mmCIF file of C-alpha atoms in Angstrom:
data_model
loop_
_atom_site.group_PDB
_atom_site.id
_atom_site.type_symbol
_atom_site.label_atom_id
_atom_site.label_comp_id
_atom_site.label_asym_id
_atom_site.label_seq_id
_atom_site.Cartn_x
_atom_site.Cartn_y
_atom_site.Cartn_z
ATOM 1 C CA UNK A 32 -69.887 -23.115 -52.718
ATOM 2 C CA UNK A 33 -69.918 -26.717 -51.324
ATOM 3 C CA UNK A 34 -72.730 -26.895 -48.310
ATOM 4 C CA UNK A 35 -73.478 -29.118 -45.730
ATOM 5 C CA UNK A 36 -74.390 -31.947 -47.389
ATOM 6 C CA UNK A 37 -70.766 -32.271 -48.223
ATOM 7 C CA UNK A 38 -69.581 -33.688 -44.878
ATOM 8 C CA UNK A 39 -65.946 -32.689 -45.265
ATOM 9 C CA UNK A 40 -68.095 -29.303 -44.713
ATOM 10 C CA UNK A 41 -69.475 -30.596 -41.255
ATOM 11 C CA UNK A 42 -65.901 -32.230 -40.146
ATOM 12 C CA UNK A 43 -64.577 -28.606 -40.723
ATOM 13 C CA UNK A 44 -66.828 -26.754 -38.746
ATOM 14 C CA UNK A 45 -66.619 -29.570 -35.933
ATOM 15 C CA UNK A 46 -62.610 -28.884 -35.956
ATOM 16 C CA UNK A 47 -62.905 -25.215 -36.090
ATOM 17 C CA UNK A 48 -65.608 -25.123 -32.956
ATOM 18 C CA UNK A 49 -63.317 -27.849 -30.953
ATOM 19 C CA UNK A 50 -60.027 -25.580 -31.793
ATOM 20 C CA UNK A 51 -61.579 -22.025 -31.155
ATOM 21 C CA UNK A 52 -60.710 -19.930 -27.589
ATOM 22 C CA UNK A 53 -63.231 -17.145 -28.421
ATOM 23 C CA UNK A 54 -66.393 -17.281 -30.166
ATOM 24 C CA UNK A 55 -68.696 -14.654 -31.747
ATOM 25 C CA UNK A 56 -71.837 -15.843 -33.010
ATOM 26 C CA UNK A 57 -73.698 -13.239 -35.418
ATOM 27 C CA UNK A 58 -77.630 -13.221 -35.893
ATOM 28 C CA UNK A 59 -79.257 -10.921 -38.817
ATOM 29 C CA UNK A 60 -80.905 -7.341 -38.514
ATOM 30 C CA UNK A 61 -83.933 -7.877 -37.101
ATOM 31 C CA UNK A 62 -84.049 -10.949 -35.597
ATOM 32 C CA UNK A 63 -86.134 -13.990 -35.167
ATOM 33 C CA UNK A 64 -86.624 -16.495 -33.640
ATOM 34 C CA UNK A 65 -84.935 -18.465 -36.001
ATOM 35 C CA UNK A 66 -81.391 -16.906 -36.336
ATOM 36 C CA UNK A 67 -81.450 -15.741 -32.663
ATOM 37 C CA UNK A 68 -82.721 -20.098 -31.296
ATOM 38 C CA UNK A 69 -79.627 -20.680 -33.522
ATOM 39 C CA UNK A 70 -77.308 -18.448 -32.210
ATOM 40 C CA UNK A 71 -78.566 -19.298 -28.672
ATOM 41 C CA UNK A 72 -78.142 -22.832 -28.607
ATOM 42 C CA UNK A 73 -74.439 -22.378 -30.079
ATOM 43 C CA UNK A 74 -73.209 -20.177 -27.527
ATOM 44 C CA UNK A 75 -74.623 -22.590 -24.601
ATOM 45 C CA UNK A 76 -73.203 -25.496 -26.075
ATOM 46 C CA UNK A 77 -69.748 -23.743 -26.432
ATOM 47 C CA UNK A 78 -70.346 -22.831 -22.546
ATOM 48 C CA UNK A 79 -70.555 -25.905 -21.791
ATOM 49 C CA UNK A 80 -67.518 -26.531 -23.076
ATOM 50 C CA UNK A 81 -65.746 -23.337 -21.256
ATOM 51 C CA UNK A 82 -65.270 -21.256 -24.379
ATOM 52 C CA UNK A 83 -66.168 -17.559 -24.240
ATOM 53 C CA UNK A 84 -68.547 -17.085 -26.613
ATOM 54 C CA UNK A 85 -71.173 -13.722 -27.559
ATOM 55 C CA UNK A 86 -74.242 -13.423 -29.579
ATOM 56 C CA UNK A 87 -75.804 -10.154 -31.390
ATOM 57 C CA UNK A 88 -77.145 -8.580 -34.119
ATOM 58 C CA UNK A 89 -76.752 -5.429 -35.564
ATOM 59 C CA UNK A 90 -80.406 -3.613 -35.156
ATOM 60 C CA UNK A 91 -82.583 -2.974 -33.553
ATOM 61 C CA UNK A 92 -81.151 -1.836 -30.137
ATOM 62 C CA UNK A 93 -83.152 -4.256 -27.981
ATOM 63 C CA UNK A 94 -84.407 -7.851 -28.658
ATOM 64 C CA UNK A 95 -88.285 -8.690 -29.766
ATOM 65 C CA UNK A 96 -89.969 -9.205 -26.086
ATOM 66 C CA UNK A 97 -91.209 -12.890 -26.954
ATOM 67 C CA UNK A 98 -87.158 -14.119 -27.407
ATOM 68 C CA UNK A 99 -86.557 -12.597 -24.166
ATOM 69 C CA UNK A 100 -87.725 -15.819 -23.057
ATOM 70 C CA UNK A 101 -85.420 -18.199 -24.833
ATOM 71 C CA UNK A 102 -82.688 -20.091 -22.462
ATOM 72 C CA UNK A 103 -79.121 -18.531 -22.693
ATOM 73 C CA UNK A 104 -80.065 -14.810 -23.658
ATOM 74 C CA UNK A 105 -77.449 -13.706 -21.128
ATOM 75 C CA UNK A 106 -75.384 -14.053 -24.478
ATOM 76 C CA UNK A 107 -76.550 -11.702 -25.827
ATOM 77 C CA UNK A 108 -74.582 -8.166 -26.109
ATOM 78 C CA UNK A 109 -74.974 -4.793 -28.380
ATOM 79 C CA UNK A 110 -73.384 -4.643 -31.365
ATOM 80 C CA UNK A 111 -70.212 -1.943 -29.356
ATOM 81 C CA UNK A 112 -69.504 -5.262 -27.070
ATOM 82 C CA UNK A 113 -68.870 -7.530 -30.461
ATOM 83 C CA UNK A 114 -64.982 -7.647 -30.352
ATOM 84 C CA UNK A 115 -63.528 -6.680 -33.884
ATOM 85 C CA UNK A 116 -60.967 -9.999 -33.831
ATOM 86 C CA UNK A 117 -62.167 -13.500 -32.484
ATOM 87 C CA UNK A 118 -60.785 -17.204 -33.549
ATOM 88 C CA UNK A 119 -64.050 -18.629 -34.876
ATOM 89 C CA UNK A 120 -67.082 -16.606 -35.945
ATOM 90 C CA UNK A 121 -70.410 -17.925 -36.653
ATOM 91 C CA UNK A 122 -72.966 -16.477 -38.886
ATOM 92 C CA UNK A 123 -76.830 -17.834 -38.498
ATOM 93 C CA UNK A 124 -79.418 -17.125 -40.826
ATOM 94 C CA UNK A 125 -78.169 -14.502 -43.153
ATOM 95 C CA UNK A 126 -78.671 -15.333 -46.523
ATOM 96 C CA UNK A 127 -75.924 -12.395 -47.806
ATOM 97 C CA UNK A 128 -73.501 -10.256 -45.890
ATOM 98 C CA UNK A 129 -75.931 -7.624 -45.834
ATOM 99 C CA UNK A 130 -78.130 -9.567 -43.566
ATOM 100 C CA UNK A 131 -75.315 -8.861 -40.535
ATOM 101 C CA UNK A 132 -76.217 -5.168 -40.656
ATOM 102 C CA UNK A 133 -73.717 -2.926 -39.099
ATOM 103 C CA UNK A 134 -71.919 -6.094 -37.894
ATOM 104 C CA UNK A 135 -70.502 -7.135 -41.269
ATOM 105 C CA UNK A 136 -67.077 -5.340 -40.648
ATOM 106 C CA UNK A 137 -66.578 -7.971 -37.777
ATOM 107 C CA UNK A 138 -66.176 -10.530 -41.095
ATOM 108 C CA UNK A 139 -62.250 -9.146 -41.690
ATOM 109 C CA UNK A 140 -61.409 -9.896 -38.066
ATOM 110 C CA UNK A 141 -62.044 -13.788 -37.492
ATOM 111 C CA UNK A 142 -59.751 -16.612 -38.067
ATOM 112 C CA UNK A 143 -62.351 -18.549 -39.343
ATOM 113 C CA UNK A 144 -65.593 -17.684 -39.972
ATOM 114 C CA UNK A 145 -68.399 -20.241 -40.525
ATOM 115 C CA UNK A 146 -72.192 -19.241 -42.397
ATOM 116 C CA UNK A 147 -74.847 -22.048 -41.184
ATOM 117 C CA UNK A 148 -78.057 -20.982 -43.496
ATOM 118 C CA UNK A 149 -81.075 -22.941 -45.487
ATOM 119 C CA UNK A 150 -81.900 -19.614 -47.758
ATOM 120 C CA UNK A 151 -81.089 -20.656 -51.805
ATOM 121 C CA UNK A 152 -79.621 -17.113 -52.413
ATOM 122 C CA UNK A 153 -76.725 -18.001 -50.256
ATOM 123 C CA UNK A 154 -73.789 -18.610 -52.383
ATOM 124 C CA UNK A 155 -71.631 -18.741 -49.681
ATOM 125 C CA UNK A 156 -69.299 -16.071 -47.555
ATOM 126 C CA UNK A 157 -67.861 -17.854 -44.953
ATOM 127 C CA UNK A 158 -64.153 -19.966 -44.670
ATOM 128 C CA UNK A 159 -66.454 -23.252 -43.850
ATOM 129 C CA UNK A 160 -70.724 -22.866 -45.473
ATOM 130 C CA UNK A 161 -72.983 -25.259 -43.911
ATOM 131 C CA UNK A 162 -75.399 -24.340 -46.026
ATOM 132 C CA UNK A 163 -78.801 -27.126 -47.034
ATOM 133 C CA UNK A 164 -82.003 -24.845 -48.493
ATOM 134 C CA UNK A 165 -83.807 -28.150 -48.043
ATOM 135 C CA UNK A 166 -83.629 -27.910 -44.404
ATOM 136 C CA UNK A 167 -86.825 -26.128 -42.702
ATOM 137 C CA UNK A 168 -85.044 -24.059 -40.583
ATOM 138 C CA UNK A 169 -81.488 -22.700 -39.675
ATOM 139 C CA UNK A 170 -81.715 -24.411 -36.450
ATOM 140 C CA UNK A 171 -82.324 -27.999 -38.397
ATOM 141 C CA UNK A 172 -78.673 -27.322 -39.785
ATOM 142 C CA UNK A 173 -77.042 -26.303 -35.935
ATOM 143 C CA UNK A 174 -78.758 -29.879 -34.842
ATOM 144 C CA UNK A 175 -76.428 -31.562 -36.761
ATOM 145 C CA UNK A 176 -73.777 -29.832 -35.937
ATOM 146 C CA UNK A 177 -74.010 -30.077 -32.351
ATOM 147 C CA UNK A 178 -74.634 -33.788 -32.788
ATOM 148 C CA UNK A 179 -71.679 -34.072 -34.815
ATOM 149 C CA UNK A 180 -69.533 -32.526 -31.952
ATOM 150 C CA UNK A 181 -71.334 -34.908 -29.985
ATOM 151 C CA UNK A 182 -72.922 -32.524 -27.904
ATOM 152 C CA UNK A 183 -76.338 -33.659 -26.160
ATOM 153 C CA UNK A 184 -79.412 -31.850 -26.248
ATOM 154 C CA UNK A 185 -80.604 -31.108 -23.136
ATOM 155 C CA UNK A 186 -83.828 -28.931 -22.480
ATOM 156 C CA UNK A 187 -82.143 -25.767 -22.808
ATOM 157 C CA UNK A 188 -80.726 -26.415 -26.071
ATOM 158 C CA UNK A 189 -83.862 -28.108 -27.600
ATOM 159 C CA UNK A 190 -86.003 -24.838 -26.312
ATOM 160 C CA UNK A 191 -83.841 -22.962 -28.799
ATOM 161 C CA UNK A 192 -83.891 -25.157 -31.475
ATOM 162 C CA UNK A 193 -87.455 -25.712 -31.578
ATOM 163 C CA UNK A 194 -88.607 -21.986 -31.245
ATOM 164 C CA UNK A 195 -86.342 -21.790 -34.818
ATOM 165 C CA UNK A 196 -87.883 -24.892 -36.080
ATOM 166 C CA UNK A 197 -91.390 -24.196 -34.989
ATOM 167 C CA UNK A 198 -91.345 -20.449 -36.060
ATOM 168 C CA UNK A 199 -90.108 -21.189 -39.648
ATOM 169 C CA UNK A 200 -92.465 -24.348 -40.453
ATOM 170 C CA UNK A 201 -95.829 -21.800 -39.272
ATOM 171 C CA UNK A 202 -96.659 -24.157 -36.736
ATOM 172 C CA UNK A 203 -95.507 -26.912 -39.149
ATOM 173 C CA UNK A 204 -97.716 -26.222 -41.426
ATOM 174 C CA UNK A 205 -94.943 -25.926 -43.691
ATOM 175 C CA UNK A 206 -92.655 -29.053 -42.447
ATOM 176 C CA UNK A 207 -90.276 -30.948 -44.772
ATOM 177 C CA UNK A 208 -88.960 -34.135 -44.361
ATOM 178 C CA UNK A 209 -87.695 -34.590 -41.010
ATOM 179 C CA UNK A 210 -89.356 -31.973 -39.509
ATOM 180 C CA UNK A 211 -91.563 -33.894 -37.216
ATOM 181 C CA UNK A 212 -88.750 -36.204 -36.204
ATOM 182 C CA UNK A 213 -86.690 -33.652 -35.292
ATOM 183 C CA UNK A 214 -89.679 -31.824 -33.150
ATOM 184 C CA UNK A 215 -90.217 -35.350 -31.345
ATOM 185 C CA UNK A 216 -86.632 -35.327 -30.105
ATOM 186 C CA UNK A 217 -86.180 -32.166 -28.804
ATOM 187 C CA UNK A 218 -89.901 -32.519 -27.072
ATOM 188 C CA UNK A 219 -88.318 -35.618 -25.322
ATOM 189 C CA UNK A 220 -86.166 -33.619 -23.096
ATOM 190 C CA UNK A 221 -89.392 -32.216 -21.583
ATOM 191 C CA UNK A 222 -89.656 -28.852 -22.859
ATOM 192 C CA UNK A 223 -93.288 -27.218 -23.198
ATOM 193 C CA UNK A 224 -93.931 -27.397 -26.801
ATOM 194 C CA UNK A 225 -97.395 -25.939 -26.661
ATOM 195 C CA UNK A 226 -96.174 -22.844 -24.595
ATOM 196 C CA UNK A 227 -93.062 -22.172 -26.236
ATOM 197 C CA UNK A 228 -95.466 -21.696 -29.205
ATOM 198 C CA UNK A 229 -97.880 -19.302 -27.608
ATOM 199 C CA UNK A 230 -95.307 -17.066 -26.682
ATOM 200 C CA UNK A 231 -93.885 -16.835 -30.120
ATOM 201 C CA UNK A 232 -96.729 -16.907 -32.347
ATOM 202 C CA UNK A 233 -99.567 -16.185 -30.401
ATOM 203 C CA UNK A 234 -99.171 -13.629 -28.400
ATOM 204 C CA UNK A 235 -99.550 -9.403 -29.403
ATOM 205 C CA UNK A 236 -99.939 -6.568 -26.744
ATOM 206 C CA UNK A 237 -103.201 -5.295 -27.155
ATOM 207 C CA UNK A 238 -101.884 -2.393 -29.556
ATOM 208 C CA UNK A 239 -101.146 -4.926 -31.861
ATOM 209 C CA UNK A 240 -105.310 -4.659 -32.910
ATOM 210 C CA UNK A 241 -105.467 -1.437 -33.693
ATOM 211 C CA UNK A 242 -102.777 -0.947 -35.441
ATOM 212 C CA UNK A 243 -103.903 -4.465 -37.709
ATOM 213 C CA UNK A 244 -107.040 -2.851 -38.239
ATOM 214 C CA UNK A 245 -105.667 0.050 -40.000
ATOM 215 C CA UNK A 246 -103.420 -1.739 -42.000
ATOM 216 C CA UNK A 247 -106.089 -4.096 -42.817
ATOM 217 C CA UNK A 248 -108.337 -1.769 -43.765
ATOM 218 C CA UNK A 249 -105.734 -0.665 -46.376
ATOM 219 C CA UNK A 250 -105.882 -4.075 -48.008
ATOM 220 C CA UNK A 251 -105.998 -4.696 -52.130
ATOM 221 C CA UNK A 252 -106.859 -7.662 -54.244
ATOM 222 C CA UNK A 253 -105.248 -7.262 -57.861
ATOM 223 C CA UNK A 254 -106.781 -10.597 -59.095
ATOM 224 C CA UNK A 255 -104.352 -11.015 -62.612
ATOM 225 C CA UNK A 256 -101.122 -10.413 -61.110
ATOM 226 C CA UNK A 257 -98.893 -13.432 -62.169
ATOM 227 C CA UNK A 258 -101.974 -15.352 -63.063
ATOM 228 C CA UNK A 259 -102.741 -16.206 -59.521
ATOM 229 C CA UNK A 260 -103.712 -12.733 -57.710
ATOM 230 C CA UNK A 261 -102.080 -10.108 -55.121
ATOM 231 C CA UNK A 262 -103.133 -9.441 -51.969
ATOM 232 C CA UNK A 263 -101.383 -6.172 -50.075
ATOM 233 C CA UNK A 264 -101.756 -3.935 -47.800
ATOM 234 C CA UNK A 265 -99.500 -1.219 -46.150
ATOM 235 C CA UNK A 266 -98.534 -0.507 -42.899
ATOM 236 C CA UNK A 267 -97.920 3.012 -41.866
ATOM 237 C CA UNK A 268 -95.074 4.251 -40.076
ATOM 238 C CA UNK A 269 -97.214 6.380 -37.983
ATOM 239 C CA UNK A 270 -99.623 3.285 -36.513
ATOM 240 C CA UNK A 271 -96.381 1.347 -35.318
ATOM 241 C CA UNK A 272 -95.301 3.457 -32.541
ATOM 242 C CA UNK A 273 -97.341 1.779 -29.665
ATOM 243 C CA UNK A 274 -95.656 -1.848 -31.163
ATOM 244 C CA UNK A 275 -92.833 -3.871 -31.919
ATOM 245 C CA UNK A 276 -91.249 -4.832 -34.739
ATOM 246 C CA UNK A 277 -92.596 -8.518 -34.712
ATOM 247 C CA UNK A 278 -96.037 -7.203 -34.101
ATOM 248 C CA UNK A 279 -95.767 -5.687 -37.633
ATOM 249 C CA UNK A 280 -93.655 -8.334 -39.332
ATOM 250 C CA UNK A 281 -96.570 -10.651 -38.053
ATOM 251 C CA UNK A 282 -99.446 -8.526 -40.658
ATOM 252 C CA UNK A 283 -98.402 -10.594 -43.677
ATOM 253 C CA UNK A 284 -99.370 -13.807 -41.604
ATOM 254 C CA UNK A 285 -103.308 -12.408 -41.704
ATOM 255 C CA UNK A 286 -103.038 -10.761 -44.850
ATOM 256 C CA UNK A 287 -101.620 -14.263 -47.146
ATOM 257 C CA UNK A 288 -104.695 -15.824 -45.542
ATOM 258 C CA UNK A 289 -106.525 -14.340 -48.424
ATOM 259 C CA UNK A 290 -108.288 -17.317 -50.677
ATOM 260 C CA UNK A 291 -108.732 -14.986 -53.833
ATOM 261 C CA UNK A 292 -104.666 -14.755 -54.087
ATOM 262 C CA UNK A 293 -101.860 -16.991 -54.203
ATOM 263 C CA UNK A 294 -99.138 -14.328 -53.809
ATOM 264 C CA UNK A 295 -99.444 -12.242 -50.620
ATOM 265 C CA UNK A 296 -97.322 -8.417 -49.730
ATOM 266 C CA UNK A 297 -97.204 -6.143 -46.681
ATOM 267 C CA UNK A 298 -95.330 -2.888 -47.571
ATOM 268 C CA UNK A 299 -93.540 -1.922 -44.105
ATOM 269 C CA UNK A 300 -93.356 2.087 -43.988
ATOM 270 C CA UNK A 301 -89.776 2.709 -42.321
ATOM 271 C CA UNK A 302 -89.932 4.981 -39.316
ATOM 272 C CA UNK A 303 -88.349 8.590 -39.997
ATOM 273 C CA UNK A 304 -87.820 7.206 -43.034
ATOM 274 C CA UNK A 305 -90.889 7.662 -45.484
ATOM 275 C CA UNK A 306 -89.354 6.515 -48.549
ATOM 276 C CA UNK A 307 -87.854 3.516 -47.522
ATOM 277 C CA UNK A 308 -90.003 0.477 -47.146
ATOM 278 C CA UNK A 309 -89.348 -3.451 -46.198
ATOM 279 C CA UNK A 310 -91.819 -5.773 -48.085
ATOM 280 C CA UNK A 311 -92.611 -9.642 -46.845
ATOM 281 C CA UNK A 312 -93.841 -11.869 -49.599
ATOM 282 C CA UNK A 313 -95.303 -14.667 -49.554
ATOM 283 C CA UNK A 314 -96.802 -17.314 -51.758
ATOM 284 C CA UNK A 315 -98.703 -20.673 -51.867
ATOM 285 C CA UNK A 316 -99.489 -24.132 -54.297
ATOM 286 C CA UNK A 317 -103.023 -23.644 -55.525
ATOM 287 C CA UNK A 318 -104.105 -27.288 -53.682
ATOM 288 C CA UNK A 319 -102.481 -29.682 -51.803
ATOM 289 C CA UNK A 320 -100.236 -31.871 -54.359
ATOM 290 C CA UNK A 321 -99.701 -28.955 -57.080
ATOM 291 C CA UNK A 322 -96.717 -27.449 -57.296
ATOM 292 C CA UNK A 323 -97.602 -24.163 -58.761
ATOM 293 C CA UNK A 324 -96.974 -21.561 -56.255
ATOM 294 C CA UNK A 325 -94.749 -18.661 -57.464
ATOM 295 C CA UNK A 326 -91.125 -18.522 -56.869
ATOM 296 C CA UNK A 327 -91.685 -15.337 -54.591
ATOM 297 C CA UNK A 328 -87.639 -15.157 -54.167
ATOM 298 C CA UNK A 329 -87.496 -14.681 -57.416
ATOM 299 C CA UNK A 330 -89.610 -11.944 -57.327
ATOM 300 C CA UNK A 331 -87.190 -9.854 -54.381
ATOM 301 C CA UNK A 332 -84.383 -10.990 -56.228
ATOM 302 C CA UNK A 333 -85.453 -8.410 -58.702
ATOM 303 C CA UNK A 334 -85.287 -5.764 -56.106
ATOM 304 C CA UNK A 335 -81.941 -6.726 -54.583
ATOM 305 C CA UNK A 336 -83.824 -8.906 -51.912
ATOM 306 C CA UNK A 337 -84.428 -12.740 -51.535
ATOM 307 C CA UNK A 338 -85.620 -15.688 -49.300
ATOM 308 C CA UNK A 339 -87.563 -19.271 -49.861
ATOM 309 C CA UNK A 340 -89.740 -19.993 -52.476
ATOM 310 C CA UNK A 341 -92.734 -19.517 -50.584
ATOM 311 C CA UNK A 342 -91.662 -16.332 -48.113
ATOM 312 C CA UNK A 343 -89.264 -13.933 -49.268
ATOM 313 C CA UNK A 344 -88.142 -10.352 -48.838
ATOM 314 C CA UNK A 345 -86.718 -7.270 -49.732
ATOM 315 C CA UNK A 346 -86.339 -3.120 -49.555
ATOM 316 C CA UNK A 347 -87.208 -0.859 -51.655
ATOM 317 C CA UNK A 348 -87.661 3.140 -51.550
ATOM 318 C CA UNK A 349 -90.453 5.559 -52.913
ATOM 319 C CA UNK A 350 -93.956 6.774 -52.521
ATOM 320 C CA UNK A 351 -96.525 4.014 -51.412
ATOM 321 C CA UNK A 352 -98.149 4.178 -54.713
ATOM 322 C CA UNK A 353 -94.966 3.605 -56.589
ATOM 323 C CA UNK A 354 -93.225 0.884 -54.701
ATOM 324 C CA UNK A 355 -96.757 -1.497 -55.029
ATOM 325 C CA UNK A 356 -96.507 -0.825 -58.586
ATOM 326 C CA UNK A 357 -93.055 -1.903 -59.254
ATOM 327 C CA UNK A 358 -94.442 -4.552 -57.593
ATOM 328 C CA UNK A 359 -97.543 -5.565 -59.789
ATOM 329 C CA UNK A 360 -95.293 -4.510 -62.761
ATOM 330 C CA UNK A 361 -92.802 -7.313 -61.755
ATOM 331 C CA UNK A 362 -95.332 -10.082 -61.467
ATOM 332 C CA UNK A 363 -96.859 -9.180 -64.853
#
């Protein structure tokens, strides 16, 4: 796999986005705001340049209310209005094929298909990879790509950007090189940094409470675990009804502010589903200038999942009490 930092990789994808007469852009199951500001400020760039272009993602059937409010989401159509051919398709985010959901049998239909990701476990699916796991966020890597078509960044386009980029640091509070630079710019065009953040990280409907008190209150320490300590707790299928799916993807964000653990899980209990469960994982250095935090991808890797070294992923199936113990098991 050659990745971005290759720039025959770049000049490639510049070619294949001038030359293309439809576009579909693909986000991953579940979106954020990440793969979705991505996909977003794509399809308004190729607007702007009078080529037809959609956006989607493969579940759930609606999009998370808070990226409702991103510029351009009139690009957005269900998965039945993704056309099976198309000359150039683009997928954001997705660290595997099995990221697009129900949408990976669109792959077989493009001329050319371009993968623009920062995850390590990519190795790589697409005709053209723009793929850089030092970048901070997928949107980092469509940045240069726009500015390597030479297309500007208005406000529009830098409100997407910046909800990926501001979503995937935490605030910034896990930036990389560049990070800040790149914030400064798109702020210039006079988008409303402080609210853009509100809406996507700081804002629950009431329900959101309750239902983090339960799970909460179903919260672990298993101080040995890897040498550094687990924190989990589980969220129950049953106290999700009244919320949305980013209300409960946002538990592990309380529960990894735990001081007694360095690795952080949230066991997701799948609706009608009781067996199946999605796990978030995350980890952390021990004090500012170590670099001791566990590989967490490592960890999902071992149950066909993945991610960054610091937040990962994956799914797993059985009772409650048996998926946290594979869990502990495979920390040691």
């Amino acid at each position: 796999m050659t990745g971005i930092l290759d720039g025959t990789q770049l000049d490639a994808a510049v070619a294949a986005l001038a030359a293309a007469r439809s576009v579909t852009v693909l986000c991953h199951v579940h979106p954020d705001a990440d793969t979705i500001g991505s996909g977003l400020a794509l399809a308004l760039a190729l607007e702007r340049r009078g080529v037809p272009v959609c956006v989607s993602f493969a579940e759930p059937a609606e999009l998370p209310l808070s990226l409702r409010t991103l510029p351009g989401v009139r690009h957005v159509v269900p998965p039945a209005r993704v056309p099976a051919e198309v000359d150039l398709l683009i997928v954001v985010d997705c660290g595997a094929r099995s990221r697009l959901g129900a949408l990976a049998d669109r792959l077989p239909g493009a001329g050319t298909t371009v993968v623009i990701d920062h995850h390590r476990a990519n190795d790589g699916f697409g005709t053209i990879d723009l793929i850089d796991e030092s970048a901070a966020s997928t949107t980092e890597l469509v940045t240069r790509l726009l500015d390597a078509w030479g297309v500007v960044l208005d406000a529009e386009i830098a409100h997407c950007l910046f909800a990926g980029l501001v979503t995937d640091t935490g605030s910034f509070r896990w930036a990389r090189p560049g990070s800040h630079e790149l914030a400064e710019r798109l702020l210039a065009t006079g988008i409303d940094g402080t609210e853009i953040t509100r809406v996507l990280l700081d804002t629950h409907p009431f329900a959101w409470l309750p239902m983090l008190a339960k799970a909460l209150s179903t919260a672990v320490v298993v101080p040995d675990a890897a040498g550094v300590g687990l924190v989990y707790a589980l969220v129950r299928a049953a106290d999700t009804h009244e919320v949305g799916p980013e209300e409960v993807e946002s538990v592990i964000d309380v529960v990894r502010t735990t001081a007694e653990a360095g690795i952080a899980a949230v066991f997701k209990e799948a609706r009608g589903q009781n067996d199946r469960w999605t796990v978030s994982l995350r980890s952390r250095d021990s004090a500012p200038g170590r670099s001791d935090g566990v590989d967490v991808a490592a960890v999902a890797g071992v149950f066909g999942g993945g991610g960054h070294r610091f937040a990962a992923g994956y799914t797993t199936y059985g009772s409650a009490e048996g998926v946290v113990r594979a869990l502990v098991a495979a920390l040691g």
